[in-house]
C-alpha positions in Angstrom: 82.9 196.8 196.9 82.5 194.8 193.6 82.9 197.7 191.3 79.4 197.2 189.0 77.5 196.7 192.8 79.4 200.1 194.0 78.5 201.5 191.6 74.1 200.6 191.5 74.2 201.7 195.7 75.3 205.9 193.7 74.5 205.6 189.8 71.2 205.2 187.3 71.9 201.2 186.0 70.4 198.7 185.0 68.3 197.5 188.2 68.0 193.8 188.8 65.8 191.9 192.0 69.4 191.5 193.4 70.1 195.3 193.3 67.1 196.4 193.8 67.8 194.2 197.6 70.9 195.9 197.9 68.9 199.2 197.8 66.6 197.6 199.7 68.9 196.5 203.0 70.4 199.6 202.7 67.7 201.5 203.9 66.5 198.5 206.5 67.9 199.6 210.7 69.7 197.1 212.8 66.4 195.3 214.2 65.4 195.1 211.2 67.7 193.5 209.2 67.6 191.2 212.0 64.3 190.1 211.0 66.1 189.7 207.6 68.7 188.0 208.3 66.7 185.3 210.3 64.0 184.9 208.2 66.3 184.6 205.4 67.7 181.6 207.0 64.9 180.1 208.0 63.8 180.0 204.2 66.9 179.2 202.2 68.0 176.2 203.2 71.8 177.4 201.2 72.3 180.3 204.0 73.1 179.4 207.4 74.9 182.1 210.3 78.5 182.3 210.9 79.5 180.7 213.6 77.9 176.6 212.8 79.3 177.3 209.3 82.8 177.5 210.9 81.5 174.6 213.2 80.9 172.1 209.5 84.5 173.7 207.9 86.3 171.9 211.0 84.5 169.1 211.4 84.7 168.8 206.9 88.1 169.9 206.1 91.3 170.3 207.3 93.2 172.5 209.8 93.1 176.5 209.3 89.8 176.4 207.1 88.5 177.9 209.8 89.7 181.1 209.9 88.4 184.2 209.3 88.9 188.1 209.3 89.9 189.2 213.2 87.5 190.8 214.6 88.3 195.3 214.3 90.2 196.2 218.1 87.7 197.2 220.9 87.7 201.3 221.0 89.3 201.7 224.7 85.9 204.0 226.0 88.0 204.6 229.6 90.6 206.2 228.3 89.3 208.2 225.6 86.2 208.9 227.6 87.8 210.4 230.3 90.0 212.6 228.2 87.2 213.8 226.5 84.9 214.1 229.8 87.4 215.9 230.9 88.1 218.7 227.6 84.3 219.5 229.0 82.7 217.7 226.3 79.8 217.2 229.3 77.4 214.2 227.7 77.3 211.0 229.4 78.5 207.7 227.5 75.7 205.0 227.6 78.6 202.0 227.4 76.5 200.3 230.2 73.0 201.5 229.5 71.5 198.5 228.5 69.7 198.2 225.3 66.6 197.9 226.3 66.8 201.4 227.5 68.0 202.6 224.2 64.4 203.0 222.4 64.1 204.2 219.1 62.3 207.6 217.8 59.6 207.1 215.8 59.5 209.0 211.8 56.9 209.3 210.5 56.7 209.8 206.3 56.8 214.0 207.0 59.1 214.1 209.0 61.7 211.5 207.0 60.6 214.9 204.0 60.5 218.2 206.4 64.3 216.6 207.3 65.1 216.4 203.5 63.7 219.5 202.9 65.4 221.6 205.2 68.8 220.8 204.6 68.3 221.6 200.7 69.8 224.2 199.5 65.7 225.9 198.3 64.8 230.1 199.4 63.4 230.5 202.7 59.8 231.6 200.7 60.3 227.5 198.7 60.8 225.8 201.8 57.4 227.2 203.2 55.4 226.2 199.9 57.7 222.7 200.5 56.2 222.7 204.0 52.7 222.9 202.9 53.0 220.7 199.5 54.7 217.7 201.6 51.9 219.1 204.4 49.2 217.3 202.1 51.4 214.2 201.2 49.6 210.8 202.3 51.7 208.3 204.5 51.0 206.5 200.8 53.2 208.8 199.9 50.3 210.9 197.0 50.1 213.7 197.1 45.8 213.9 196.8 45.3 217.8 197.2 44.3 219.7 194.0 47.4 222.7 194.2 44.9 225.8 194.6 44.2 223.5 198.3 47.7 224.0 198.7 48.1 227.9 197.7 44.7 229.4 199.6 47.0 227.1 202.6 49.8 230.2 201.7 47.3 232.7 201.5 47.5 234.5 204.5 51.3 233.7 204.2 51.9 235.3 200.9 49.9 234.3 197.1 51.9 231.8 195.1 51.0 230.7 191.8 50.0 226.6 190.4 53.2 226.8 188.6 55.9 228.4 192.1 53.9 225.2 193.6 54.7 222.5 190.4 58.1 223.6 190.3 59.2 223.3 194.8 56.5 220.1 193.9 59.9 218.2 191.9 61.7 218.9 194.2 60.2 217.3 196.8 59.5 214.8 194.4 63.6 214.1 194.2 63.0 212.9 197.5 63.7 209.4 199.2 61.6 207.1 199.2 61.7 207.3 195.1 58.2 207.5 193.9 56.7 210.5 196.6 55.3 213.7 196.0 52.7 211.9 192.7 49.5 212.2 192.3 48.5 209.3 191.2 49.7 205.6 189.8 50.8 206.9 186.2 52.7 210.0 187.9 54.3 207.5 190.5 55.9 204.3 188.6 58.0 207.1 186.1 59.0 209.0 188.6 60.5 205.3 189.6 61.5 205.0 186.2 63.3 208.0 185.9 66.4 205.6 188.7 66.8 203.1 186.2 69.6 204.0 183.1 67.2 205.0 179.1 68.5 201.4 178.2 66.6 198.8 180.5 64.9 196.1 178.7 61.1 197.5 178.8 62.1 200.9 180.5 60.8 203.1 176.9 57.8 200.3 176.9 56.7 201.0 181.0 56.6 204.9 180.4 54.2 204.5 177.8 52.7 202.0 179.7 52.5 204.4 183.3 51.2 207.2 180.9 47.6 206.0 180.9 47.1 201.8 179.3 47.9 199.9 181.5 44.9 201.0 183.6 43.2 198.5 181.4 45.4 196.1 181.8 43.5 193.9 184.6 40.7 193.6 182.0 42.5 192.7 178.6 45.9 191.3 179.6 48.9 191.9 178.1 47.5 190.0 174.9 45.3 192.1 174.4 47.7 195.4 175.5 50.0 194.1 172.9 47.4 194.1 170.6 46.6 197.8 171.3 50.1 199.4 170.7 50.7 197.1 167.9 53.8 196.1 169.9 55.6 192.6 170.5 53.0 190.3 172.9 56.9 189.6 175.3 57.9 193.6 174.6 55.3 194.3 176.6 55.5 190.9 179.7 59.0 192.7 179.8 57.4 195.8 181.0 54.5 195.2 182.9 57.4 193.1 185.0 59.5 196.2 184.9 56.7 198.5 186.7 55.9 195.5 188.8 58.8 195.8 190.4 57.9 198.5 191.4 56.6 199.9 194.5 52.7 202.1 194.3 53.1 202.9 198.2 56.9 204.7 198.3 55.3 205.9 201.6 54.9 203.2 203.2 58.9 202.3 203.3 59.2 204.8 206.7 57.4 205.0 210.3 57.6 201.3 209.5 59.9 201.1 213.3 57.7 201.0 215.9 58.2 203.7 218.2 59.2 201.5 221.5 61.4 199.3 218.5 65.5 199.8 220.5 68.3 201.0 219.4 71.0 199.4 217.9 74.1 201.4 216.6 75.3 199.8 213.1 78.6 201.4 213.0 80.7 202.9 216.2 83.0 206.0 216.5 85.7 206.5 219.1 89.2 208.2 219.3 92.4 206.7 218.2 95.7 208.0 219.1 94.4 211.9 218.5 92.3 210.8 215.3 88.3 209.8 214.8 87.9 206.6 213.7 84.4 204.2 212.9 83.7 201.3 212.1 80.7 198.7 211.5 79.2 197.9 214.6 79.6 194.0 215.4 75.6 192.5 214.8 76.4 194.9 211.6 79.2 192.5 210.5 77.4 189.6 208.3 76.6 186.6 210.7 75.4 184.8 207.8 76.8 182.5 205.5 76.6 179.6 202.2 76.0 175.8 203.6 78.8 174.5 202.6 77.4 171.1 202.8 74.4 171.4 200.5 76.1 173.5 198.6 78.2 170.4 198.3 75.1 168.2 197.5 74.6 169.8 194.0 77.4 168.3 192.1 75.4 164.9 193.7 72.1 166.0 193.3 69.1 164.8 190.9 68.5 167.8 187.7 65.1 168.7 190.0 67.0 169.1 193.0 70.2 170.6 192.1 68.3 173.1 190.2 66.5 174.0 193.3 69.4 174.7 195.2 71.0 176.7 192.6 68.1 178.7 193.4 69.1 179.0 196.8 72.6 179.3 195.7 71.8 181.8 193.5 69.7 183.7 196.5 72.0 183.8 198.5 75.4 184.8 197.4 73.0 188.2 196.2 72.1 188.3 200.4 76.1 187.9 201.3 77.1 191.1 198.1 74.5 192.6 199.5 75.2 193.0 202.4 78.2 193.6 202.1 77.8 196.5 199.5 75.4 198.0 203.0 78.2 197.9 204.9 81.7 199.1 202.8 78.4 202.5 201.5 77.7 202.6 205.6 80.9 203.0 206.2 82.3 205.0 203.6 79.5 207.4 204.4 80.1 207.4 207.9 83.5 208.3 207.5 82.9 211.0 205.6 80.5 212.4 208.3 83.7 211.9 211.2 85.7 213.5 208.7 83.8 216.5 208.5 82.4 216.7 211.6 85.0 215.8 214.4 84.5 220.3 216.0 81.2 217.9 216.7 82.4 215.0 217.8 84.9 216.9 220.5 83.0 219.5 221.5 79.3 218.8 220.2 76.1 221.1 219.6 77.4 224.2 219.3 79.9 223.5 217.5 78.3 221.7 214.7 78.2 223.0 210.9 76.3 223.5 208.4 76.2 219.8 206.0 73.8 218.8 203.7 72.9 215.5 202.3 74.2 217.3 198.6 78.0 217.6 200.0 77.9 214.4 201.2 76.5 212.7 198.7 79.2 214.4 196.1 82.5 213.7 198.5 81.9 209.8 198.3 80.4 209.4 195.1 77.1 208.4 195.7 73.7 209.5 194.5 71.5 212.0 196.9 68.7 209.7 197.9 71.4 206.9 198.3 73.2 208.4 200.7 69.7 209.4 202.7 68.9 206.3 202.6 72.3 205.2 204.3 71.5 207.0 207.4 67.3 206.8 208.1 67.1 204.9 211.6 70.9 204.4 211.6 72.8 204.5 214.3 76.5 205.3 216.4 77.9 204.9 219.2 80.2 207.7 220.1 81.6 209.4 223.2 78.4 211.3 223.9 76.0 208.4 223.8 75.1 206.5 220.8 73.4 208.5 219.0 71.3 209.0 215.0 73.4 209.9 212.2 71.0 212.4 211.0 72.4 214.9 214.0 75.2 214.9 211.6 73.5 216.9 209.0 72.4 220.2 209.9 71.5 224.0 207.8 73.3 227.0 208.1 72.9 230.7 208.3 75.0 232.6 207.7 77.3 235.1 209.9 78.6 237.7 210.3 82.1 236.8 209.6 81.0 235.6 206.2 80.8 232.0 207.0 78.2 229.5 208.6 75.7 228.4 211.5 74.6 224.7 211.8 71.1 224.9 213.2 71.5 222.5 215.5 74.3 225.5 216.6 72.9 227.9 217.1 69.7 226.4 219.1 72.7 224.9 221.4 74.3 229.3 222.3 69.9 230.1 222.0 69.8 227.4 225.5 72.4 228.4 226.6 71.6 231.8 227.4 68.7 230.5 228.6 69.9 228.5 231.0 72.5 232.1 232.3 69.9 234.5 232.0 68.5 236.2 235.0 65.1 234.1 236.3 63.5 237.7 238.0 64.6 238.8 233.8 64.2 236.2 231.8 65.3 236.9 227.9 63.1 238.0 225.4 63.0 236.4 221.8 64.2 240.6 220.0 67.3 239.5 222.7 68.3 236.4 222.5 68.1 237.8 218.3 70.1 240.9 218.9 73.1 239.3 221.7 73.1 235.8 218.3 73.8 239.1 216.0 75.9 241.0 218.5 78.3 237.9 218.4 78.3 237.5 214.4 74.8 235.4 214.3 72.4 237.2 212.9 68.5 235.2 213.5 65.2 236.4 212.9 63.3 237.0 216.4 61.0 234.6 214.6 63.9 232.2 214.0 64.4 232.1 217.7 61.1 232.1 218.7 60.9 228.7 216.6 64.5 226.2 217.6 63.1 228.3 220.8 60.2 226.1 220.5 61.6 223.6 219.1 63.6 222.7 221.7 60.2 223.1 223.9 61.5 225.7 226.2 58.6 227.9 227.4 58.3 232.0 226.6 59.9 234.9 229.1 56.9 235.2 229.7 56.4 231.8 231.1 59.5 231.5 233.3 59.7 234.0 234.8 60.7 233.7 238.3 60.5 235.2 241.9 61.8 234.3 245.0 
């Protein structure tokens, strides 16, 4: 990846329209990316599908010009899958499952925020406050409910002051998408401006405008704001353009994929010579390129046509760079996941270790929000089937041995205990908690009940079977 573009996805730099495009492409699902590329090729004459471009080059250039990078080796699913199954890995491979039968799981903005909340390092009390805050956020990403209403909703559990709610709200406002949890448009824009470097042209003035004067822009225009603030009109125009590039409805970025959208894996994970490996799925490798025919016309075209073609050529080049950045960022995160969760790939949910966005971000040198975008609605094809990258993450609970067990692993333990129980005398939540504690996993009865309900497992009374 180019150094500047790579840094952009992980640090606060000047966000040009091209760099914002790279970040936007990163959060697209495989299906959305395909639609984006189709539209780009249809609207930009300087873009062409790779196959067509190669044919054109073969006709125009010397033999050998069409050579391209070799495809990565196809995973040996049969060999690895059989060996994996023999060790009791369980699960079914999806090699022969039609794509139409792999359906994406619908995700709402609240789901996305709650997932980030449960992976955070907040205390149980702050997490409960965070749930109440998130439940009060609307689909556009704004917190419309007053803070005293949130405090009232928590009153039956514990008393909480507005300062405590604000402190947790600040944590939620750091989640993806940027700008979520704002109480008005000005705060939403300022949260997004925080992602820009302080020396970004127009940032300081844009911050000032977002704090109040922006509301008067439709009435008095840029010239009126410049006169009111006693600033140069060009400075005000730069700040206004920066504000217009922000998203006034950040919540709309999440939940756009319908529940009946088919799943196409973004990466393929397999084992080779005892090592877990990952590569981009076939459809995720860039399939667009510069149309060399139109590019060569620039030198011979009239001034107006040349300017038109150069503009589209620049857009095409930035799209290719953004696709390259997307692929490399996705691979970087996926490689980290298979290093951290090799046991999960080998043995399943019971071996999933606690892993948070912060840990992955620190290891790969990216911002937490970038990691969140990189895994959002992304799927991996594995010997266990096609699974979401989110499945590699889990919050943790301290064990008696001084380590941590993930919530997913604990759910797997609970499921196994229930599956092996006496149907005439099912295990109560209290008994399950005692059994887990005896194995070194101290979990409260209430937590067991929460996990059991999350797995849609009935209570012990409803599980009684006679005969």
